[in-house]
Structures are given as C-alpha cells and as structure tokens.
Coordinates of C-alpha atoms in Angstrom, one line a residue:
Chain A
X68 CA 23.6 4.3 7.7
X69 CA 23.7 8.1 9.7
X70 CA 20.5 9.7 8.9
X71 CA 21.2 13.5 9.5
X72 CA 23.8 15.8 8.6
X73 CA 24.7 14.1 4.9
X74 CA 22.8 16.9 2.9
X75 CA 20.6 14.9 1.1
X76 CA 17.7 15.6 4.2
X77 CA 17.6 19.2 2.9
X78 CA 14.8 19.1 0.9
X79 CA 11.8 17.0 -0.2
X80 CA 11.9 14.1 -2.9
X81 CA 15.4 13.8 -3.0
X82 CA 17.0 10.0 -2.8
X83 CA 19.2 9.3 -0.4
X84 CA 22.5 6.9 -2.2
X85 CA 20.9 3.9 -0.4
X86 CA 17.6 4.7 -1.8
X87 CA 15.6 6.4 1.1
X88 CA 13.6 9.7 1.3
X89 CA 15.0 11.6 4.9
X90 CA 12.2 14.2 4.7
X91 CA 9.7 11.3 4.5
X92 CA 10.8 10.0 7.4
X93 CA 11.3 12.7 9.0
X94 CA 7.5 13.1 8.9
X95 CA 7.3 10.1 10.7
X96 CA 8.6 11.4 13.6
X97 CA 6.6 14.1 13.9
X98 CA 3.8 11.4 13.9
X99 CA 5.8 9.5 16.8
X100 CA 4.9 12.6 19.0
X101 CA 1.3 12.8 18.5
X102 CA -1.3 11.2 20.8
X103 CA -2.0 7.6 20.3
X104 CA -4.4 6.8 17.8
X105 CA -6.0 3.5 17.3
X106 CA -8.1 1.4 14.9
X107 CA -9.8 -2.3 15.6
X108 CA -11.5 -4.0 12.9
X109 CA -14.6 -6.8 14.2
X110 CA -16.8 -9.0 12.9
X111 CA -19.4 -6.9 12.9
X112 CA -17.8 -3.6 11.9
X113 CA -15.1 -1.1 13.3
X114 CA -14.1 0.8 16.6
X115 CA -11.6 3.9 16.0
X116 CA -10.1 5.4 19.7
X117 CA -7.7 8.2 20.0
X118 CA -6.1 9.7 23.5
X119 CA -6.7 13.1 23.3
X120 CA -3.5 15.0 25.6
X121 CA -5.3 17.9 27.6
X122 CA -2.8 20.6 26.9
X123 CA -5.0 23.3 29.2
X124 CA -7.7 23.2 31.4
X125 CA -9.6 26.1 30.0
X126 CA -10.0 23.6 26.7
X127 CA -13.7 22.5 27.1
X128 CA -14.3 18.5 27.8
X129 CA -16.0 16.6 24.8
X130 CA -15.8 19.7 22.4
X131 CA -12.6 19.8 20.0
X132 CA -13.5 16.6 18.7
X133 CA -10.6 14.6 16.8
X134 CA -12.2 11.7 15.3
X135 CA -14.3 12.8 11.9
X136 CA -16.4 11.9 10.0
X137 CA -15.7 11.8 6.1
X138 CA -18.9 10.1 4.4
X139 CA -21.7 8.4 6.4
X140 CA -20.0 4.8 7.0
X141 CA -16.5 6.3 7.3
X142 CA -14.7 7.3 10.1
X143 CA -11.0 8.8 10.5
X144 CA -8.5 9.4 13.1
X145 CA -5.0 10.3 12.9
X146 CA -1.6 11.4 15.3
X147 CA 0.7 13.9 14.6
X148 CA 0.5 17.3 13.1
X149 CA -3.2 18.2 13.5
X150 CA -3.7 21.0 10.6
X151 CA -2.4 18.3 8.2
X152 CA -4.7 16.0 9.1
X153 CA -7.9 18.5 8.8
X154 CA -6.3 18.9 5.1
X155 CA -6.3 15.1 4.8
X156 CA -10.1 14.6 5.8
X157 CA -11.1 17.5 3.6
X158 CA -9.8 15.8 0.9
X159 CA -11.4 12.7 1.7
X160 CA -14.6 14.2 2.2
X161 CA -14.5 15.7 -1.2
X162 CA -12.9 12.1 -3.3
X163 CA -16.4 10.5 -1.6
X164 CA -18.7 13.5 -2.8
X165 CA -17.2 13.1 -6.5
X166 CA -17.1 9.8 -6.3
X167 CA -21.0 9.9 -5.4
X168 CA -22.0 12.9 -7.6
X169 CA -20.6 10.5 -10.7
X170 CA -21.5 7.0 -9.7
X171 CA -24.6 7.9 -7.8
X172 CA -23.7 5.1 -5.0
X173 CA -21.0 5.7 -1.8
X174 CA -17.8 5.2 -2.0
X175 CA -16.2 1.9 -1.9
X176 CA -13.5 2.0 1.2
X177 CA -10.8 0.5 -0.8
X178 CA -11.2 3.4 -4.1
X179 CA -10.8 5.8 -1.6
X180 CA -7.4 4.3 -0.3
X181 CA -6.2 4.4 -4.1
X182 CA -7.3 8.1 -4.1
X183 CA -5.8 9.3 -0.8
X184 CA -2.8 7.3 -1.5
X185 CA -1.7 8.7 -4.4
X186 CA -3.3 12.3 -3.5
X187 CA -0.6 11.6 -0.3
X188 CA 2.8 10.1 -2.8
X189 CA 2.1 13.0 -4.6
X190 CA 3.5 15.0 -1.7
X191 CA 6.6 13.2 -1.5
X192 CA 7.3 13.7 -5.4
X193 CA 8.1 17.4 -5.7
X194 CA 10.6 20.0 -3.7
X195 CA 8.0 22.8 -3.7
X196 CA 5.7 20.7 -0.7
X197 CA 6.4 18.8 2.3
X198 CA 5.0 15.3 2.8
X199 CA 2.1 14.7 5.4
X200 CA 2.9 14.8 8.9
X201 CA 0.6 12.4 9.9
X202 CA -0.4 8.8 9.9
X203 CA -4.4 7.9 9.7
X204 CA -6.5 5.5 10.5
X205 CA -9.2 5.2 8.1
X206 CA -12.1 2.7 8.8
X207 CA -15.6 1.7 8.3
X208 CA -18.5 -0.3 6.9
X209 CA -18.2 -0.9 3.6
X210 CA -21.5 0.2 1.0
X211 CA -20.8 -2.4 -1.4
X212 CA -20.2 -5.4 0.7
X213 CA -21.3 -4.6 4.1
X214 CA -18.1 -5.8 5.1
X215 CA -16.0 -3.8 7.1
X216 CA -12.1 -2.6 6.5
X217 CA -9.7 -0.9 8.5
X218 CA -6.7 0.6 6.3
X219 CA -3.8 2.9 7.9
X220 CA -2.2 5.2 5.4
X221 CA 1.9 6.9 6.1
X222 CA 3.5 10.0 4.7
X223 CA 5.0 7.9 2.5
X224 CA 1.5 7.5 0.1
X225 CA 1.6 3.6 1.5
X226 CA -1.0 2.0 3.2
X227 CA -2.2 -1.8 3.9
X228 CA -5.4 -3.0 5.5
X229 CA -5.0 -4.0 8.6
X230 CA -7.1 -6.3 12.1
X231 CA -5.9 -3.7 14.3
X232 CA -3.9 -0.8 13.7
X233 CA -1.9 1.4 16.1
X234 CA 0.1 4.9 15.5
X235 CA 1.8 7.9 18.1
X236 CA 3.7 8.3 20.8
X237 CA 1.8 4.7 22.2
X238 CA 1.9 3.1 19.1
X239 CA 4.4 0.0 20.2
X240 CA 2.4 -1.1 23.8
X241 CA -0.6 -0.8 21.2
X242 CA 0.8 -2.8 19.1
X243 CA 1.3 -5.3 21.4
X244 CA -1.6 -5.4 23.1
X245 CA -3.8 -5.5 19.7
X246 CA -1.9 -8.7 18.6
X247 CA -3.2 -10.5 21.4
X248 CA -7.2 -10.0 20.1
X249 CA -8.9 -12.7 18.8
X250 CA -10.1 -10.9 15.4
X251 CA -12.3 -13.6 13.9
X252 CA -14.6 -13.7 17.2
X253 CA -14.6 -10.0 18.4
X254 CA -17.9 -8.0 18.5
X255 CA -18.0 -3.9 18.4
X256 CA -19.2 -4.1 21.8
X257 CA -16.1 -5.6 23.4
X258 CA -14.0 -3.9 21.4
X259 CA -15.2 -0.6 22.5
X260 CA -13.3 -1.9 25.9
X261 CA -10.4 -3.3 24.7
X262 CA -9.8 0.1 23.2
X263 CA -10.2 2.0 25.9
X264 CA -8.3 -0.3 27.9
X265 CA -5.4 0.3 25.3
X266 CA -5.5 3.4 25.1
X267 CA -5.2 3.7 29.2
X268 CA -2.2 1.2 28.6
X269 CA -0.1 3.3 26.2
X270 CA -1.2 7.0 28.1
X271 CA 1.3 4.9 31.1
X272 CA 4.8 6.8 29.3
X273 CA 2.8 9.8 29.4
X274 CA 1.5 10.1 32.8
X275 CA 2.2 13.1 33.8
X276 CA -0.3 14.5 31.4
X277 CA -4.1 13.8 31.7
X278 CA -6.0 13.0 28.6
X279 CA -9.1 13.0 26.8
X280 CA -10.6 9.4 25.9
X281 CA -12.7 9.8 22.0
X282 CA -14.4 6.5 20.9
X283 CA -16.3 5.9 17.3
X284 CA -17.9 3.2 15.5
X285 CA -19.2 1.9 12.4
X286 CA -21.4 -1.4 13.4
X287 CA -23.8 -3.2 11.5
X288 CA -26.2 -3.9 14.1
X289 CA -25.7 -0.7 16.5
X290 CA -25.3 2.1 14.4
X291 CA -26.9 0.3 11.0
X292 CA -23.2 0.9 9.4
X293 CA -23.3 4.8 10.1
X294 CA -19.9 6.0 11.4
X295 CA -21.1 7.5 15.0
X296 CA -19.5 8.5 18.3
X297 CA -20.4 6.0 21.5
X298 CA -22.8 7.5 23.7
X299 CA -21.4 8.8 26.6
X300 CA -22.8 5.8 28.9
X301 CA -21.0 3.8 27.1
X302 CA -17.9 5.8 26.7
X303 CA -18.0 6.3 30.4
X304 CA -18.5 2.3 31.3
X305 CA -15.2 1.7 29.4
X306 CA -13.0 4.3 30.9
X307 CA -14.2 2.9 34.5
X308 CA -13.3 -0.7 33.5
X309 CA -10.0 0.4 31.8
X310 CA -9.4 2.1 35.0
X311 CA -10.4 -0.8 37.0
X312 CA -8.3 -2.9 35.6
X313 CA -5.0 -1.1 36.0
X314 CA -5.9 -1.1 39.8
X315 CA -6.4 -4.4 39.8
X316 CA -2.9 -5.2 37.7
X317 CA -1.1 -2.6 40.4
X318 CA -2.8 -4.3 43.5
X319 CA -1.9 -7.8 42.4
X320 CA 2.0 -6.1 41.9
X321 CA 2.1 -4.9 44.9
X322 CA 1.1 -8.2 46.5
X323 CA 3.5 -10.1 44.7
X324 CA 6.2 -7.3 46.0
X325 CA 4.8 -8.3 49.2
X326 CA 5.2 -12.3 49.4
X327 CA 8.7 -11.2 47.6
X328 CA 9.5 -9.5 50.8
X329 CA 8.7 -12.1 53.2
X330 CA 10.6 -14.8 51.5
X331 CA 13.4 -12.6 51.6
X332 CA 13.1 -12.3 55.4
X333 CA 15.3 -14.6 57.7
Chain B
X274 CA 31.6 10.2 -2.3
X275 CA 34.0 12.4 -3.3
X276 CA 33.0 12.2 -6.9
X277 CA 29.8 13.3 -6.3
X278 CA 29.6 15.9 -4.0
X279 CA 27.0 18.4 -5.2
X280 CA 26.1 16.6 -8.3
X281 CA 23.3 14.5 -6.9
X282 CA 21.2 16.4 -5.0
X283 CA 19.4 17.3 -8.1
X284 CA 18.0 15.0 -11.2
X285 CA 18.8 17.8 -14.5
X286 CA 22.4 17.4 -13.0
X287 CA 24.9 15.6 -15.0
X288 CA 28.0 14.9 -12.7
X289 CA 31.7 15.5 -14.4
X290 CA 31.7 11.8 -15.4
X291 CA 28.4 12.1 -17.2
X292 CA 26.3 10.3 -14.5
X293 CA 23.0 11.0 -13.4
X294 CA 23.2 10.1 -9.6
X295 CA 19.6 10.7 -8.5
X296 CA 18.5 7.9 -10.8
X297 CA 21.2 5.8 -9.8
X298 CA 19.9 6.2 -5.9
X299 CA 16.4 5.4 -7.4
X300 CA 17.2 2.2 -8.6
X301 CA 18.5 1.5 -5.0
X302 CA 14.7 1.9 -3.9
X303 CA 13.6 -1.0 -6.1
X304 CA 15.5 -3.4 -3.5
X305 CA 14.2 -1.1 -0.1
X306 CA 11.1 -3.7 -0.5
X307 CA 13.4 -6.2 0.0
X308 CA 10.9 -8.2 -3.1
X309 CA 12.4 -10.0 -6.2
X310 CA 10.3 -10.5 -8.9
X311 CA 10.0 -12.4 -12.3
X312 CA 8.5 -12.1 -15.4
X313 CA 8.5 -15.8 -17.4
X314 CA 7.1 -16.7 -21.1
X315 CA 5.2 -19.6 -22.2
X316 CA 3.8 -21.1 -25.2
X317 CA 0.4 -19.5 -24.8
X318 CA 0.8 -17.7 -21.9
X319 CA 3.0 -14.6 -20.3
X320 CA 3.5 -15.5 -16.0
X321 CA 4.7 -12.9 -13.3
X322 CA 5.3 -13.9 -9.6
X323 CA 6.4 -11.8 -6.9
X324 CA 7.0 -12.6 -2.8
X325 CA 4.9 -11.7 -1.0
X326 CA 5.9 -10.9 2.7
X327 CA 3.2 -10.0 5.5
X328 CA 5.9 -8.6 8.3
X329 CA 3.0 -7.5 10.5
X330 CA 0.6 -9.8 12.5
X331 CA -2.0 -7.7 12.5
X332 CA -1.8 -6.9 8.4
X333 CA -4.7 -7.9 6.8
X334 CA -2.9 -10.3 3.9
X335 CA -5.6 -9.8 1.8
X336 CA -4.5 -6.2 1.0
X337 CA -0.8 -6.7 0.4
X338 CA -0.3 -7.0 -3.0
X339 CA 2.2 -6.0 -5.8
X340 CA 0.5 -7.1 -8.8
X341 CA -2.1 -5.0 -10.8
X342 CA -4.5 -5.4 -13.7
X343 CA -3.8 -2.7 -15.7
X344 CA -6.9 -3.5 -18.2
X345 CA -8.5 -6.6 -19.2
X346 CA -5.4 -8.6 -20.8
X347 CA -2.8 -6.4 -19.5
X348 CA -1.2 -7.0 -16.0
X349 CA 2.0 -5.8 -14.2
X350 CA 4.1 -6.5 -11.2
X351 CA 5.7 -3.2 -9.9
X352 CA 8.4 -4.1 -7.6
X353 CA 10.1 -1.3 -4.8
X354 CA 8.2 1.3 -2.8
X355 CA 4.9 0.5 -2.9
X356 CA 3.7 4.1 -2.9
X357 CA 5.2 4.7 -6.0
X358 CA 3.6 1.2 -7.6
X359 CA 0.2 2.4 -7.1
X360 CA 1.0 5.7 -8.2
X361 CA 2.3 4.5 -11.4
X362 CA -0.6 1.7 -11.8
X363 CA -2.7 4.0 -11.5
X364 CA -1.0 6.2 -14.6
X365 CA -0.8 2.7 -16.7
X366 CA -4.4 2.4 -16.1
X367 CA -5.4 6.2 -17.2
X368 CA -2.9 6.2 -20.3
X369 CA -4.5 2.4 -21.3
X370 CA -7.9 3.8 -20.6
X371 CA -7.1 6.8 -22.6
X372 CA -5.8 5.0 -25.4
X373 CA -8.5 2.8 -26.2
X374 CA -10.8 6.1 -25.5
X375 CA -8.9 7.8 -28.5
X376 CA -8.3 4.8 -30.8
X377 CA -10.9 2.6 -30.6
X378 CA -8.9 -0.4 -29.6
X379 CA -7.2 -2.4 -26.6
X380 CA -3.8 -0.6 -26.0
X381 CA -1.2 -3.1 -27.0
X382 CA 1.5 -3.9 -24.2
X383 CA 4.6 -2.7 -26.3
X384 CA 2.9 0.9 -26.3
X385 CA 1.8 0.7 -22.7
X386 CA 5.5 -0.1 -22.0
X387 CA 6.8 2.8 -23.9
X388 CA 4.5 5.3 -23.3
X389 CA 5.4 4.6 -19.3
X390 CA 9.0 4.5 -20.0
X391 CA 8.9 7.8 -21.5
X392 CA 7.0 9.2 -18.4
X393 CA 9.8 8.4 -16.4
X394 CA 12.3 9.3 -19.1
X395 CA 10.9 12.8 -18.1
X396 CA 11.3 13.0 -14.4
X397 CA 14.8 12.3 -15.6
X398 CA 15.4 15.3 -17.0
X399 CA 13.1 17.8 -15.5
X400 CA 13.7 19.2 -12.4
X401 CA 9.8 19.6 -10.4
X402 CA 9.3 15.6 -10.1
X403 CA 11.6 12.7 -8.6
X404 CA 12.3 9.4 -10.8
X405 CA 9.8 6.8 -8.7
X406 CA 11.7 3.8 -7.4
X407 CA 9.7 1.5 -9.0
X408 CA 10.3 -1.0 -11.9
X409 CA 7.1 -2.4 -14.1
X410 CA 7.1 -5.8 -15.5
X411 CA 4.1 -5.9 -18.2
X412 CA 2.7 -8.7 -19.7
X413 CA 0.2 -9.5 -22.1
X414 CA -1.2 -12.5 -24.6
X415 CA -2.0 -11.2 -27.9
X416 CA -5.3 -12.0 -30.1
X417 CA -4.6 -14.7 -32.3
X418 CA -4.9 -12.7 -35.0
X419 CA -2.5 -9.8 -34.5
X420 CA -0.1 -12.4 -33.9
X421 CA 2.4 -11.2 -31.6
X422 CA 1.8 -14.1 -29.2
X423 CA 2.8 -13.8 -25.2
X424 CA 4.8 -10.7 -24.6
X425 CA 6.9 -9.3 -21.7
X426 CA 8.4 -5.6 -21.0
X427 CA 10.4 -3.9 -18.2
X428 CA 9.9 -0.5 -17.6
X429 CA 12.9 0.9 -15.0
X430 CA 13.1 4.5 -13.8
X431 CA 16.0 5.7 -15.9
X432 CA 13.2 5.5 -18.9
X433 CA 14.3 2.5 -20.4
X434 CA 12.3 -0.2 -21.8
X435 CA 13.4 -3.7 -23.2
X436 CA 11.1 -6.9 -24.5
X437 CA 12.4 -10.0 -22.9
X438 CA 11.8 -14.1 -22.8
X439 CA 11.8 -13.9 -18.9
X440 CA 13.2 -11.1 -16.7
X441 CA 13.8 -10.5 -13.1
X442 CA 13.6 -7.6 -10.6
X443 CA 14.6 -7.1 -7.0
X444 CA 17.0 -7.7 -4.7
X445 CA 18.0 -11.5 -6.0
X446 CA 18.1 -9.6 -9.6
X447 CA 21.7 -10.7 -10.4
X448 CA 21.6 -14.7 -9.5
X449 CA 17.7 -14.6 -11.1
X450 CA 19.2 -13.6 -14.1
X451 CA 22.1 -16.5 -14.5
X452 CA 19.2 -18.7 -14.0
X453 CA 17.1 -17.3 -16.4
X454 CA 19.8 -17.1 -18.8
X455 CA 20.8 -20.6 -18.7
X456 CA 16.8 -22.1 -19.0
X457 CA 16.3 -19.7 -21.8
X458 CA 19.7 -20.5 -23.6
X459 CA 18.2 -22.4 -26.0
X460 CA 14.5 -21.9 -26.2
X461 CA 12.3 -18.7 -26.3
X462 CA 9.1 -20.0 -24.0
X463 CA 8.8 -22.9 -21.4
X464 CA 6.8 -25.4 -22.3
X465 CA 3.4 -26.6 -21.8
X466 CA 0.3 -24.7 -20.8
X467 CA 0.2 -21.9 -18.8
X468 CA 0.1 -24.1 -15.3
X469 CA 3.5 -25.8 -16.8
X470 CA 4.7 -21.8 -17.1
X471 CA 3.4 -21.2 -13.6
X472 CA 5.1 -24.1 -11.7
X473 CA 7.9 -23.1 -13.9
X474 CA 7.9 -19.5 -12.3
X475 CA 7.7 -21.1 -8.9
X476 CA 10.6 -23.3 -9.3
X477 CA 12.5 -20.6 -10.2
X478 CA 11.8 -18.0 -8.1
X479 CA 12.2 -20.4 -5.0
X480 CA 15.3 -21.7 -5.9
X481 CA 17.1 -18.3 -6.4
X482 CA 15.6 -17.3 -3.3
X483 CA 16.5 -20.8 -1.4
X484 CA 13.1 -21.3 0.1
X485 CA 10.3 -23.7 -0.2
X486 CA 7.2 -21.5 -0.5
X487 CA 3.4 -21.8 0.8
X488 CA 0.5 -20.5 -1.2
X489 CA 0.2 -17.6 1.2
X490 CA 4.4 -16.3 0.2
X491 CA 4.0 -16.0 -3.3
X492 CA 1.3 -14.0 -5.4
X493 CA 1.1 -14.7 -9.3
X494 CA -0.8 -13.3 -12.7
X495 CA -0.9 -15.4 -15.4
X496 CA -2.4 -13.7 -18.9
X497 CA -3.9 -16.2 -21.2
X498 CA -4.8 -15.1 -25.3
X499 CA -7.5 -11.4 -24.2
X500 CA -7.2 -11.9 -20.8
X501 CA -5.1 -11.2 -17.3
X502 CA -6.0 -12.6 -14.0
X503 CA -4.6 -12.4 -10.8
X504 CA -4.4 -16.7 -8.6
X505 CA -5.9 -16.9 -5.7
X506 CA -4.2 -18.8 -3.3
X507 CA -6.2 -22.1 -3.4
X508 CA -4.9 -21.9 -7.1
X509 CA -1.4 -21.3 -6.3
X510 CA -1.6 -24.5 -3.9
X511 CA -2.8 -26.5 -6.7
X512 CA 0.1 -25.7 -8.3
X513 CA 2.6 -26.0 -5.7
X514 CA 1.1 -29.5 -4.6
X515 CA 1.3 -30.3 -8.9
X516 CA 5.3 -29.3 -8.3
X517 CA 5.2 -31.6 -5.2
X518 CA 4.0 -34.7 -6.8
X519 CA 6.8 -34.5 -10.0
X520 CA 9.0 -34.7 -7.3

C-alpha cells in the first residue's frame, strides 16, 4: 500500500481505506531524525541515555540539558521534535502534581502512562491539532512498589513497558545491541556502560557530526530512588571505556584484514 | 475508488450511495492489531479471551494487555489500536463511575453498552472527532436477584450495540463466527462452571486460529455472579493442562 499522494495524508485523524492514520505516521518519521534516545530498565532501578548532536560549537557543553526531570523518581527522555517534547514533560509534571495534591502520595508510574497516553490519542482524534512528534522514554522508581518500570510512549497515544527501549535516528543498532543484555542480572552500575557504549554504537551512521553524551538514573541504592544525572566521574569513565572499546573492535579488524592479506599472498 | 472519491475524507459525509466511508475505514483498524477476540457465555459465568502477541524481545509482557476492568463486575476486551482501547476504557470507567455516583447503584452492563455505543454513534455524525477503531466486548454476571444472569455486548464504532450468546472480533471474525454459530445452535450457554466456559473459550479460539496456545499467548477474564477478574497465567495453564488431560 503507497503511503503518499492518495489524499487521505492531508490532514489529521482521517482513516486511511486500509485503516491507517498517514499524519500519525508521519510523526514517526520526524522522530526517526532525532538523536538517539535510550532507556534500560535493571534490577535495581533505571538508566535513561540520549546522544545529544552538537549542532554549533558556540552551544555551551553540559548546559541545554535534554533529559528532565518530571517528579522526584521520574525521569524522561525523548527524540524528535524538541518543543513537542518540552510540551510533553509539562504535562507530565503537572498529571503528577494533581495526582499528589489529591491523593497526598506520588504518582504511581503506570497512572501516569494512562494519563499521558490518552492526553497523547487525544492528539490524533481531531483535524484542528497535529499528533506528537516525538517518541519518549519514560522511566523510574516506582513510589508504591519500589520496583522500577521503564514505558516508551508513540504519537500514536500507545505505549508498552519495556527491559530496554530504544528510539531516533539509532534506534535499530540499539535495538540490537539492548537485546543481548541480560535483564534479570544487570545492576545500574553496569548499565551506565552499556549505555554509553550504545549510544557510541548507534552515533557510528552519524559520524560526521560530534555529539553530546547525557546519562540519568533512578537507583535504589545510589540515588535512594531519586531520578538524578551521573556525576561527571562517572559519566566521563563510561565515555572512555565506550571509546576504548571501539578501538579495540577497529584494531582487532584491522588485524584480521591483515592475516586476510597474507593468506591471500602467493 | 472511483465511487468514493471526495466522499470519505470526512465522517458527516454521506457518499451518493448512502455510505458512510470513514467508518467503514474504521472498522479496517479493528484488524491493524492483527488480534481476534471472543466473548463466550456460561451457566454462571460470562468468558472473554483475546491473543496476546509480545512481537518485541525486549517488551515487558507483563504490560501488554487488551482486557480491562471496567468496575468491580464489569470487564471488557477492546480489540484494534490499542491507543484508542485505553482511551475508550478509560470513558467506560468515568461514565460507570459516574453512574453509580448519580444513581446509587452498580451500572448494569446493558447501559454501559449503550451509553458507549452512543458515544461513538456521535463521532459518526459530528465532524471535530474521528470514529476510534476499536470494538468493546462487555461482560458481566448479574446479582441473583435482578435476575438477568451472565450477559454479553458488543460495542463497534458505527454506534451499534447487540446482546449475544458468544461473539467474536478481529481478524479471524468470519470463520469464529461459523463456529460459534454451530456450538450455539442449539443451546444458549456452555455448560459447566466457569473453568468448563474457560477451556471452552480456549478450544475455540485455538482452533479458529489453528494453533496450540501456551499460557503466555492467550489472556482471559472470566466474571462470576458481582465480580470480574482478570487469569493470571499460572491459572490459564491450569486450564490448558485440564484441556490436555480430556484429551
């Protein structure tokens, strides 16, 4: 089935004959440019990484931050069109202050996925508004439970909880690379370095543009469930040894190259 | 698409044949899940079973669900985008809430039915909101006292709402049906408790669909006289090893 050209792309919550909204999925590839974002849920709570594209050099390191905070144990982090997304955490941050100002007690993770993911459908329901161009990555330590959960929510008002979540321009090496994590073993700690390792892996189609690494957590015996940023040690350990290893993957390349070449020698 | 060129870019539309094409195209999105779902009754008991499909390694399973408790002894399987099944659980839940606010009692299943049918009898006709691609299946057990026993209701997004012995949405709809129509030819519940009903449902649903199914496929409600509640899937093995063993 074409998607463009048949008219029925025109405008927003308009079915498609097969069924399909164009305009929501035409959101979606508005996502597909943005900078990868990334979410990994551990035993112990969760680690949220984004790759931040350095569009000038005049932009000042470490300020323009892109992972917020929307209550004190929950942490969000989205790719694609950025004003969206500030509109998206605003409205988070006000469900979990009504939610609290009612029930007196934070916000369960999964209420505020019902909220957001209707407040989010509703955009795909009328012709007056556009869907959200972006996909989040909403995670965290939960009040009631003090378990944690990792949900990714689309323009499309679904979401689904998720181990490890991946979305932008990266999203599929992510992907891949998340599904090879042992979930039911990993600690915040290593995770921290897996996700700056995958993050380095899925900035490799980009390369010609530097980028910014951001790193948060919510962890149950670092942070005491609180939604934080790394500290800079740590942030800096796990560049270095995502760096490291790419070195080491390129040397051992080239050495196989190498003992390729000889074979092929008479 | 000759015939309806222009007339279905917008719902108030009617087309020169008298069609409504946008809710046509809605009732496409009920299949885009690629999920069939049925709705069975028993003796004492009202079953709905969906499939449940996990495409993605690193989905959680324990989020992915179709099937909501609307209030204490009313639940529902919403079957197409699921997007538009929260959003209209969600609605079920505020007009049921709403209801007993105003009236003093539970909101019976019928009116929950009807009062969600004609919510989506209006985006039919009005022009600011879409039709949402979703069909409800409601059930409920009566009190013994009102009477009315286990009950079943679809809800579709043309606005139309029916009371059935056992219904069936999704992709599979069409062959579901034939079955249904031929187990139900001759009585109006399955018999036994509501484990016979269950395994019943099970049967069914995998033979349509021509699979054997694990306890982590399949998700099922069962409502009992007052009460809906959702199997876990230890209890939807015990019921697929109970199938096993009649075999």
């Amino acid at each position: 089935m074409t998607s463009i050209g048949t008219g029925y792309d025109l405008s927003n919550s308009v079915f498609s004959p097969d069924g399909r909204n164009f305009q929501v999925e035409y959101a979606m590839k508005a996502v597909e440019n943005g900078g990868t974002s990334i979410g990994i849920k551990c035993k112990d709570g969760i680690v949220l990484a984004v790759e931040k594209i350095i569009q000038s050099k005049l932009l000042i390191p470490k300020k323009n931050k892109r992972i917020q905070t929307v209550d004190r144990n929950i942490g969000v982090v989205y790719s694609g069109l950025l004003p969206d997304g500030r509109h998206f955490v605003n409205r988070c941050r006000d469900e979990c202050q009504s939610f609290k100002s009612i029930f007196k007690t934070m916000m369960p993770i999964s209420n505020l996925m019902d909220r957001m993911g209707i407040y989010v459908q509703n955009y795909t329901c009328y012709n007056s508004v556009r869907p959200f161009g972006i996909v989040s990555i909403i995670g965290g330590v939960d009040n009631e439970d003090g378990e944690p959960y990792l949900y990714m929510i689309e323009p499309s008002g679904s979401y689904w909880g998720y181990n490890g979540a991946a979305t932008g321009k990266g999203r599929q090496i992510a992907k891949s690379e998340l599904e090879k994590l042992n979930y039911e073993e990993l600690t915040c700690l290593e995770a921290i370095n897996h996700a700056a390792r995958i993050i380095h892996l899925s900035h490799e189609d980009n390369k010609d543009k530097d980028y910014e690494l951001e790193i948060s957590w919510c962890s149950k015996e670092h942070t005491g469930g609180k939604h934080q940023f790394i500290s800079d040690d740590l942030l800096e350990q796990a560049r270095k040894l995502a760096e490291e290893e790419e070195e080491e993957e390129d040397d051992d390349e080239e050495e196989e190259a190498g003992a390729d070449d000889e074979e092929m020698a008479p | 698409m000759s015939n309806s060129a222009g007339f279905d870019r917008h719902i108030t539309i009617f087309s020169p044949e008298g069609r409504l094409y946008q809710v046509e195209y809605a009732f496409k999105a009920i299949n885009s899940a690629n999920i069939t779902s049925l709705g069975i009754t028993g003796q004492d008991s009202a079953v709905i079973i969906s499939q449940k499909k996990i495409p993605d390694k690193l989905l959680d399973p324990k989020t992915v669900s179709y099937i909501f408790k609307i209030t204490p002894s009313i639940g529902m399987v919403a079957t197409g985008s699921i997007a538009d099944a929260r959003a209209q659980a969600m609605r079920a839940r505020s007009e049921a809430t709403e209801f007993r606010y105003k009236y003093g009692y539970e909101m019976p299943v019928e009116s929950l039915s009807r009062r969600m049918a004609n919510i989506s009898q209006l985006y039919t006709q009005r022009a600011y909101m879409r039709p949402l691609g979703v069909a409800l299946t409601f059930i409920q057990v009566d009190f013994a006292d009102e009477g009315r026993g286990p009950q079943i209701f679809k809800c579709d997004p043309a606005g139309y709402f029916t009371g059935v012995k056992a219904v069936a949405t999704g992709p599979k709809q069409q062959e579901a049906t034939t079955y249904l129509e031929k187990k139900f030819k001759k009585t109006d519940a399955v018999k036994g408790d509501w484990q016979k009903t269950v395994e019943f449902a099970i049967i069914a649903l995998s033979s349509v669909i021509g699979t054997e199914f694990r306890k982590n496929d399949i998700e099922i409600g069962v409502a009992t006289e007052g009460e809906f509640r959702i199997l876990t899937p230890e209890e939807i093995d015990e019921r697929l090893i109970s199938i096993a063993e009649q075999d």
